[in-house]
Short mmCIF file of C-alpha atoms in Angstrom, two decimals:
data_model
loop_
_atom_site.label_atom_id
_atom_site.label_comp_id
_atom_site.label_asym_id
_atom_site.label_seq_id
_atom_site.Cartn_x
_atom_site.Cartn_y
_atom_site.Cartn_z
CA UNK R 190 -31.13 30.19 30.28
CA UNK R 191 -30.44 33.98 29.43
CA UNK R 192 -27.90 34.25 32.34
CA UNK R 193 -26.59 30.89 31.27
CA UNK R 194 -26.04 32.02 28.09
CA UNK R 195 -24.43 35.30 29.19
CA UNK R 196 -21.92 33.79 31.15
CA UNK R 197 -21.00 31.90 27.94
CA UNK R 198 -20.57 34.38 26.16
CA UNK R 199 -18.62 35.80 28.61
CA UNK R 200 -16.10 33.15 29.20
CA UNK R 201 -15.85 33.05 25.25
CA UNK R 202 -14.67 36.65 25.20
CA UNK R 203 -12.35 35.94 27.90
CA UNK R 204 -11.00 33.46 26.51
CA UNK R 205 -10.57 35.20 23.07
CA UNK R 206 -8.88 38.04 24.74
CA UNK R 207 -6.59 35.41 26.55
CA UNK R 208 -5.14 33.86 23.32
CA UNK R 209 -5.13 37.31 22.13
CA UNK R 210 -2.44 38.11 24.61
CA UNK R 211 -0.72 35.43 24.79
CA UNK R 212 -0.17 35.59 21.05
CA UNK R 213 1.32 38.63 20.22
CA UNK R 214 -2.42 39.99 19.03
CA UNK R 215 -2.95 38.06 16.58
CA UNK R 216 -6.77 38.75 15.78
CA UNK R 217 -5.28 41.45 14.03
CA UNK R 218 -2.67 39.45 11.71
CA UNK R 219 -2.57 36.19 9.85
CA UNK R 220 -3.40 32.78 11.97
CA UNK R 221 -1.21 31.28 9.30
CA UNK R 222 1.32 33.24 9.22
CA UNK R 223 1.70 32.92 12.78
CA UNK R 224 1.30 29.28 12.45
CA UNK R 225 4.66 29.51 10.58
CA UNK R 226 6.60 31.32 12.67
CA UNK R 227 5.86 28.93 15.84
CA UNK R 228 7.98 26.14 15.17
CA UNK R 229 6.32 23.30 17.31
CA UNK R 230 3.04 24.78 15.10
CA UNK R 231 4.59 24.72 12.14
CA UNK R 232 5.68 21.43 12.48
CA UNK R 233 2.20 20.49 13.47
CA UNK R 234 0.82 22.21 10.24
CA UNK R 235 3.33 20.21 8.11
CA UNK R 236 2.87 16.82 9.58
CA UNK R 237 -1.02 17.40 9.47
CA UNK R 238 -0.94 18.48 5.27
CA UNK R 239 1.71 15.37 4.98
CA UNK R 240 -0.91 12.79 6.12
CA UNK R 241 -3.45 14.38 3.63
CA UNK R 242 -1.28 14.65 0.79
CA UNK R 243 -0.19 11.08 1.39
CA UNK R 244 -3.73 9.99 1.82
CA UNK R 245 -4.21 10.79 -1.46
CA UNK R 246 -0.90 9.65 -3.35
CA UNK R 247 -0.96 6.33 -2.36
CA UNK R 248 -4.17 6.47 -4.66
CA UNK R 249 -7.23 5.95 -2.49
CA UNK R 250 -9.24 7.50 -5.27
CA UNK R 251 -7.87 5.99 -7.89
CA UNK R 252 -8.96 2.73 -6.57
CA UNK R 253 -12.26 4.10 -5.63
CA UNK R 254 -13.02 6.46 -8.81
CA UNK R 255 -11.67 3.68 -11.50
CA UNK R 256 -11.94 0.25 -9.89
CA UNK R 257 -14.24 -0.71 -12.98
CA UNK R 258 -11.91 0.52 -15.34
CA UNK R 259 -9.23 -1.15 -13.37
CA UNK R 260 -10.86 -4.67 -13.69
CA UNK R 261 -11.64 -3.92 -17.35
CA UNK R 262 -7.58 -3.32 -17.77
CA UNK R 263 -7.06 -6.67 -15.89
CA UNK R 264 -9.30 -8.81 -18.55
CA UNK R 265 -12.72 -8.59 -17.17
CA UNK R 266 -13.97 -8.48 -20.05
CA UNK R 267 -17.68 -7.47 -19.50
CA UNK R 268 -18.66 -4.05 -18.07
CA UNK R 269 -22.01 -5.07 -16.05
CA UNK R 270 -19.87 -7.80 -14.53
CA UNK R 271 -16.53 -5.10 -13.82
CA UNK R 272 -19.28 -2.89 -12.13
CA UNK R 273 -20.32 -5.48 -9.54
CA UNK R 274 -16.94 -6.15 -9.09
CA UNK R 275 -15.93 -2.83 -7.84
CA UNK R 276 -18.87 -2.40 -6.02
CA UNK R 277 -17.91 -5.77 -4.01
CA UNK R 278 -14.37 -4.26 -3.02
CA UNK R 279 -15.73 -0.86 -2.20
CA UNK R 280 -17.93 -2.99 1.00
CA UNK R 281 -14.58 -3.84 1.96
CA UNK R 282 -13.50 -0.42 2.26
CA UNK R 283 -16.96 -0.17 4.40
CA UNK R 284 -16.32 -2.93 6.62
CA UNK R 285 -12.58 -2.05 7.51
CA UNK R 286 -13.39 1.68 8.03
CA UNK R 287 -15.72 0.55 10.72
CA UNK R 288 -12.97 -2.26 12.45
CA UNK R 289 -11.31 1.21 11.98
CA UNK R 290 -12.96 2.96 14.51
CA UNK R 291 -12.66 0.29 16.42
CA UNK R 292 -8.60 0.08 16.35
CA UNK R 293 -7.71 3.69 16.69
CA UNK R 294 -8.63 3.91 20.46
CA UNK R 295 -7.15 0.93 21.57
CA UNK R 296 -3.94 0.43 19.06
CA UNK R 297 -3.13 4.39 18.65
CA UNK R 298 -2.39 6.81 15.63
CA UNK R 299 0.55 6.19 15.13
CA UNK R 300 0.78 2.24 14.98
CA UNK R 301 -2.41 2.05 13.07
CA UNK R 302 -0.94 4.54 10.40
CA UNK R 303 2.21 2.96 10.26
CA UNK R 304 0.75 -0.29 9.91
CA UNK R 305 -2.06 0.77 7.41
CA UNK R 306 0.75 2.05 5.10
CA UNK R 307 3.09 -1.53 5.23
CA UNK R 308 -0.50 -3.01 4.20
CA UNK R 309 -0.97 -0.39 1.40
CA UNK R 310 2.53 -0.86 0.09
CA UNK R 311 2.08 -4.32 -0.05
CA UNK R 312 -1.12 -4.33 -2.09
CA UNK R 313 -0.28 -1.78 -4.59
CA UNK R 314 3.07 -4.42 -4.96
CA UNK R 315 0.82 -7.39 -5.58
CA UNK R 316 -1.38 -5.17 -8.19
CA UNK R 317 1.52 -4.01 -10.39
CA UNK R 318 2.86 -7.42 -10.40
CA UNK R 319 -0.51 -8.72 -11.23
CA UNK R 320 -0.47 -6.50 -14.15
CA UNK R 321 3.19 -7.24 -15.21
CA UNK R 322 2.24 -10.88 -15.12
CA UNK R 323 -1.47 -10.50 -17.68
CA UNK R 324 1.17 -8.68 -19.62
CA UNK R 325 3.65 -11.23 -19.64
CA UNK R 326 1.37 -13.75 -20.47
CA UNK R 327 -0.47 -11.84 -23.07
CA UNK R 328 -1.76 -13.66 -26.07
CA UNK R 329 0.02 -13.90 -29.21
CA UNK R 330 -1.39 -12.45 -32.42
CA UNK R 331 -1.21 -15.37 -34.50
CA UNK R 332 -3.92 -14.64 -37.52
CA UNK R 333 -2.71 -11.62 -40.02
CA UNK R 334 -5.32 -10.50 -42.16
CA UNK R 335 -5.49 -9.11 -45.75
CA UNK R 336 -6.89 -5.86 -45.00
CA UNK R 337 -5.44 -2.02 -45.68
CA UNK R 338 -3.95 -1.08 -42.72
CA UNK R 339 -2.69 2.62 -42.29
CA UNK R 340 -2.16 2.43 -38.70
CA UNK R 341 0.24 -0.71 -39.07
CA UNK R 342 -1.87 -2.85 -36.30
CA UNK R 343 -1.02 -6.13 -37.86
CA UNK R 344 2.80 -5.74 -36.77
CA UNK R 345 1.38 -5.73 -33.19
CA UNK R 346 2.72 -9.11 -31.61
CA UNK R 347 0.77 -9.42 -28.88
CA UNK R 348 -2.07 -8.76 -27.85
CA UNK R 349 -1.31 -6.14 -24.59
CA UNK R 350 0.94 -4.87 -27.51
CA UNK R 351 -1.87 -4.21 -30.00
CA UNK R 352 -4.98 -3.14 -27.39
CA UNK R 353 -3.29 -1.51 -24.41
CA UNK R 354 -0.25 -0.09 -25.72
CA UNK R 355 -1.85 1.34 -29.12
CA UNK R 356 -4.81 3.10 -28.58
CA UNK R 357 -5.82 3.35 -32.65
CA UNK R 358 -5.75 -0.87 -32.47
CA UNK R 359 -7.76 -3.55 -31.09
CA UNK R 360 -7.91 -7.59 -31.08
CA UNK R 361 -9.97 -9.43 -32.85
CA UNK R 362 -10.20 -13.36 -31.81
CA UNK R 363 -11.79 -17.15 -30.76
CA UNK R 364 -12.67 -17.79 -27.56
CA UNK R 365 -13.30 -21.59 -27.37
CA UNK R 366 -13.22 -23.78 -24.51
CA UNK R 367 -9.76 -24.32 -25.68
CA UNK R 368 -8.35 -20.69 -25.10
CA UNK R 369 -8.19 -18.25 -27.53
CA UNK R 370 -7.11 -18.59 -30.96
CA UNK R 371 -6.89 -16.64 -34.07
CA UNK R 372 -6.30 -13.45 -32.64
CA UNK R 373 -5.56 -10.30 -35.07
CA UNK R 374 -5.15 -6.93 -34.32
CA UNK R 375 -6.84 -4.13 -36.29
CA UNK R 376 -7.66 -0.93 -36.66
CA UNK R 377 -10.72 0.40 -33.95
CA UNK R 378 -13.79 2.23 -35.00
CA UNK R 379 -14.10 6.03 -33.78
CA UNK R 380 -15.48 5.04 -30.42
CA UNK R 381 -13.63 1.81 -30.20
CA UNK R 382 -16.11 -0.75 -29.76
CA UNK R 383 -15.53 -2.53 -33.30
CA UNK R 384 -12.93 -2.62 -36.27
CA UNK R 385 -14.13 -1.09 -39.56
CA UNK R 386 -11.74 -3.82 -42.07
CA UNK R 387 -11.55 -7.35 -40.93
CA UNK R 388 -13.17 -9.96 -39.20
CA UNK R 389 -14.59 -7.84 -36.19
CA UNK R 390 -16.50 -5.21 -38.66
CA UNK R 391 -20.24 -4.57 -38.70
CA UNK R 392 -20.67 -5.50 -42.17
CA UNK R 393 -19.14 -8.95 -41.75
CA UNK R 394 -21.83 -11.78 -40.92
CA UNK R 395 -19.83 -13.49 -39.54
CA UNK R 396 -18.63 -11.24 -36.76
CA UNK R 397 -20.65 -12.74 -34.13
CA UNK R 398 -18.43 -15.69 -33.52
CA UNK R 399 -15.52 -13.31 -32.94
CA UNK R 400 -14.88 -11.25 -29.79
CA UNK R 401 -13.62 -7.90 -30.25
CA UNK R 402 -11.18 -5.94 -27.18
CA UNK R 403 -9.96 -3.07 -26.91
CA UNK R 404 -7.78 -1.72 -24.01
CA UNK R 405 -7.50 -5.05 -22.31
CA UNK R 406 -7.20 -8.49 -23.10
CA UNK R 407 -8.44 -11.84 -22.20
CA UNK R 408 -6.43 -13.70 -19.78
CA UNK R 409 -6.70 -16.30 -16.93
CA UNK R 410 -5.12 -13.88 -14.24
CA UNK R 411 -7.73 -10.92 -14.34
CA UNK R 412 -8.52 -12.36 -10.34
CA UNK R 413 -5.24 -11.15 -8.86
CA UNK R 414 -6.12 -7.34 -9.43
CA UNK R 415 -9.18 -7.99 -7.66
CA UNK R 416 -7.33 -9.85 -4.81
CA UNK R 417 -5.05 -6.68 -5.10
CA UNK R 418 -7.70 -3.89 -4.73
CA UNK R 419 -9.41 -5.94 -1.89
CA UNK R 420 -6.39 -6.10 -0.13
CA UNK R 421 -5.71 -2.63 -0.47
CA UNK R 422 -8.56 -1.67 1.14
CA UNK R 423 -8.48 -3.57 3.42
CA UNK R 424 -5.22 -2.30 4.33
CA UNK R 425 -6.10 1.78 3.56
CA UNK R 426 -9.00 1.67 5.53
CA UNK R 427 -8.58 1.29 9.23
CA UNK R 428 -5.35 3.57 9.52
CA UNK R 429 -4.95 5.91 6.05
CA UNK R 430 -8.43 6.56 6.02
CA UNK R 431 -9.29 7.59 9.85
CA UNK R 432 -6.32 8.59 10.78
CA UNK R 433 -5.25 11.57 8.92
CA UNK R 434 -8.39 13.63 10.19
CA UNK R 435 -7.93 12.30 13.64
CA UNK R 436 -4.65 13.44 13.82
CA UNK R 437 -5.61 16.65 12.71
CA UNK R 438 -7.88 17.33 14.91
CA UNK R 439 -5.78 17.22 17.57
CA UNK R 440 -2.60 18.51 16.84
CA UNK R 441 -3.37 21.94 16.44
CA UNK R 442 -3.84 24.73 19.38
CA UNK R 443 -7.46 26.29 19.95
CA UNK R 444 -6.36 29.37 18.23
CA UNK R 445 -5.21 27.77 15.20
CA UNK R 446 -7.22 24.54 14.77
CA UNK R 447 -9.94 25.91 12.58
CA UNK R 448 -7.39 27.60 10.35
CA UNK R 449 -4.62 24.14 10.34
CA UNK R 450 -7.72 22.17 9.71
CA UNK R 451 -8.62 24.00 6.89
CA UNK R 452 -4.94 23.99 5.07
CA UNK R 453 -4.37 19.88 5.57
CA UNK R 454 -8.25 19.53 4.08
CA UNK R 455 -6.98 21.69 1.23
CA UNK R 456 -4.27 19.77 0.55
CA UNK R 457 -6.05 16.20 0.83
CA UNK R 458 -8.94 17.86 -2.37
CA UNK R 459 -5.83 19.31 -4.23
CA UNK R 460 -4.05 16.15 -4.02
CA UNK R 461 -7.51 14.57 -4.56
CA UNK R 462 -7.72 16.11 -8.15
CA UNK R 463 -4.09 15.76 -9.12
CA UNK R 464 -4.12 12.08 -8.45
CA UNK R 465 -7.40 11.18 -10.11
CA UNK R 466 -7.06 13.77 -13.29
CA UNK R 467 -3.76 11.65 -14.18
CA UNK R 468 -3.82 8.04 -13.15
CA UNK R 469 -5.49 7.15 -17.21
CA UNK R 470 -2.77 9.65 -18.19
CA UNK R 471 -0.20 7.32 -15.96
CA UNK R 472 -1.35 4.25 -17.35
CA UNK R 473 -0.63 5.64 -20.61
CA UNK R 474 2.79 6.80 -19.79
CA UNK R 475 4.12 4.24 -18.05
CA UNK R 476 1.49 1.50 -17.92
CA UNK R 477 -0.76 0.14 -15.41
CA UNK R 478 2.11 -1.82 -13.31
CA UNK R 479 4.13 1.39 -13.18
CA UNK R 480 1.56 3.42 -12.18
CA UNK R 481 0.83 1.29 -9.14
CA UNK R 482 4.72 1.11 -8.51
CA UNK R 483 4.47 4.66 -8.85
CA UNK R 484 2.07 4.91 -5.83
CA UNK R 485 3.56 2.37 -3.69
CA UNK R 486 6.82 4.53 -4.10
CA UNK R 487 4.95 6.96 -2.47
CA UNK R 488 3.79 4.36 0.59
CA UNK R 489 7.48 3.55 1.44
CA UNK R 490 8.76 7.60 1.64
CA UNK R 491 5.11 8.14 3.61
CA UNK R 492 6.16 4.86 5.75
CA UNK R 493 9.49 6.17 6.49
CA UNK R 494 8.69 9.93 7.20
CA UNK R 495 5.76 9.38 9.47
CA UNK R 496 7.82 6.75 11.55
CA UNK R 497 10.43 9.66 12.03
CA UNK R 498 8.31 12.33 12.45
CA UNK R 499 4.89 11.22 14.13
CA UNK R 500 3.70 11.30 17.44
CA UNK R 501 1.32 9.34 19.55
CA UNK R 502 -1.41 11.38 20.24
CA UNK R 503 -3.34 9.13 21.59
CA UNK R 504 -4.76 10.23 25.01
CA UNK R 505 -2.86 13.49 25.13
CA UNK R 506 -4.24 16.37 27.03
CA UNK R 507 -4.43 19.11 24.08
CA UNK R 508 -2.85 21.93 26.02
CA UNK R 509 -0.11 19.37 26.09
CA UNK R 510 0.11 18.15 22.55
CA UNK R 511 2.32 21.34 21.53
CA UNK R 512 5.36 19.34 23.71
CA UNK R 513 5.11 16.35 21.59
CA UNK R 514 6.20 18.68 18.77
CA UNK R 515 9.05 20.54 20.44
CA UNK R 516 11.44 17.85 20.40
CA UNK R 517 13.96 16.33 18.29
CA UNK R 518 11.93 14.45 15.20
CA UNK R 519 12.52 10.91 16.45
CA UNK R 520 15.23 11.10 19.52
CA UNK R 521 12.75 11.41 22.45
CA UNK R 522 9.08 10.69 21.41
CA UNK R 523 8.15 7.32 23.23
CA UNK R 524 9.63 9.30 26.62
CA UNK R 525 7.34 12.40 25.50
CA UNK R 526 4.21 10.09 25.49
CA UNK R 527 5.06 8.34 28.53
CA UNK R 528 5.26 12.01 30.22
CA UNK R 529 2.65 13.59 28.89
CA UNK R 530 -0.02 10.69 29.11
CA UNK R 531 1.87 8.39 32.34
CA UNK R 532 -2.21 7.27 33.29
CA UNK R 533 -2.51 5.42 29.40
CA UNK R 534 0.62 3.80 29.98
CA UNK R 535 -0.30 2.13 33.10
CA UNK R 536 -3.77 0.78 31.46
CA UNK R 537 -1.78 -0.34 28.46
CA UNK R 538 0.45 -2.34 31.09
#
């Protein structure tokens, strides 16, 4: 075992002193700078941060980080109920991640990806038009009260007006097997959950045959967001999820695959933050369908810059991956595949 051992250890310093050479000696200057100046690398390196960064702006962990508060926006109205909810879609995310594994062997990178992000654009689609249309069919504030009102909540017309676009107002109505009626929109307590004037305050005794929201609002579509996030993940999962660290680990030489690994990781928890510090900021700004336009934006540049720009790597020797990035962006890569990889084009046939 000790002369087993040794001759490891000699072979790795070989080898080390190998890439050394061949590398203008670079044990003694930056692996990332000389990343950079290798264009078929640098390439590499850029491709492998782009699949991370879009990993993360099509808004994986927005769905998986807020799918509660998600289904609370849609009308769900109760929270123990939103919470099983999300936990539901997040077994999809479980189950596709595992047909997943399954696919990216026998269908390849690059088809997966591509066809993981037409999925994902499709599904963030359906979920802002699912919110446009609970918005659309909001219900009307039809009951005005007699009570002081500072923050001008009773000129609110509707209610996604009154309890999703004002954040000092909430509604206060009748839900009968009828619908809703006598909705009013009035001024919210400090944390929200009741209105101190009105029909909806605590020192009414009345108030429990009136249902109070805030930030959402009862409607008969609150199942098409659910559809939505399902569908996402079923669409993220097999291709955006795997993928991107496949990809990654395979793209890169020996000598710089620890350090191009490290960089597109980077990027996918940077990304990770930005995306998940601002999505109740987004929904503030421009409102829960824009913010899922928003990230589906992002799905058709990610769909249209990994079809130009991504190989197959797929069953490529690694000393001969660096080819597949030494060519023209989109010119010559099915001929690259079939050259460097002629033995998994004959099983595929």
């Amino acid at each position: 075992n000790a002369e087993y051992m040794g001759h490891e250890d000699m072979d790795d310093v070989a080898g080390y002193h190998d890439v050394s050479m061949s590398h203008n000696n670079e044990s003694r200057s930056c692996i990332l700078l000389e990343m950079f100046r290798k264009p078929a690398i640098r390439r590499a390196l850029i491709i492998g941060c782009s699949l991370q960064m879009f990993q993360q702006l099509l808004g994986i962990n927005t769905v998986m980080y807020y799918s509660a508060t998600i289904l609370l926006m849609a009308g769900v109205g109760d929270n123990a109920m939103a919470i099983w909810l999300a936990a539901a879609t997040a077994s999809v995310n479980f189950v596709f991640s595992i047909i997943g594994m399954y696919l990216i062997e026998r269908v390849g990178r690059r088809l997966l990806l591509l066809a993981s992000i037409i999925g994902t654009f499709i599904s963030l689609i359906l979920l802002a038009l699912s919110f446009l249309l609970i918005k659309w069919h909001s219900p009307l504030i039809t009951f005005h009260e007699n009570i002081p009102d500072h923050n001008n909540c009773s000129t609110m017309t509707t209610c996604y007006d009154c309890t999703v676009e004002r954040n000092d107002c909430g509604a206060c109505y009748i839900d009968s097997s009828n619908g809703v009626s006598n909705m009013s929109c009035l001024p919210t307590s400090n944390d929200n959950s009741w209105s101190p004037p009105g029909r909806c305050s605590l020192n009414n005794t009345s108030s429990t045959h009136f249902l109070w929201e805030h930030g959402a609002c009862p409607t008969v579509y609150s199942w098409l967001p659910l559809i939505g996030l399902a569908l996402y993940l079923a669409a993220f999962s097999p291709g955006l999820g795997p993928v991107p660290w496949t990809v990654n680990s395979e793209i890169y030489p020996q000598w710089a695959r620890s350090t191009g690994n490290a960089v597109s990781t980077s990027v996918n928890w940077i990304f990770n933050l930005f995306i998940s510090l601002t999505f109740l900021s987004l929904t503030n700004w421009i409102s829960e369908s824009g913010a899922f336009f928003l990230y589906a934006s992002f799905a058709f540049v990610a769909l249209l810059w990994f079809y130009i720009s991504l190989p197959e790597t797929r069953g490529c020797k690694l000393e001969d991956v660096d080819k597949l990035f030494n060519e023209p962006l989109c010119c010559k890569r099915r001929s690259i595949i079939r050259e460097t990889v002629p033995d998994l084009v004959a099983n595929s046939n």
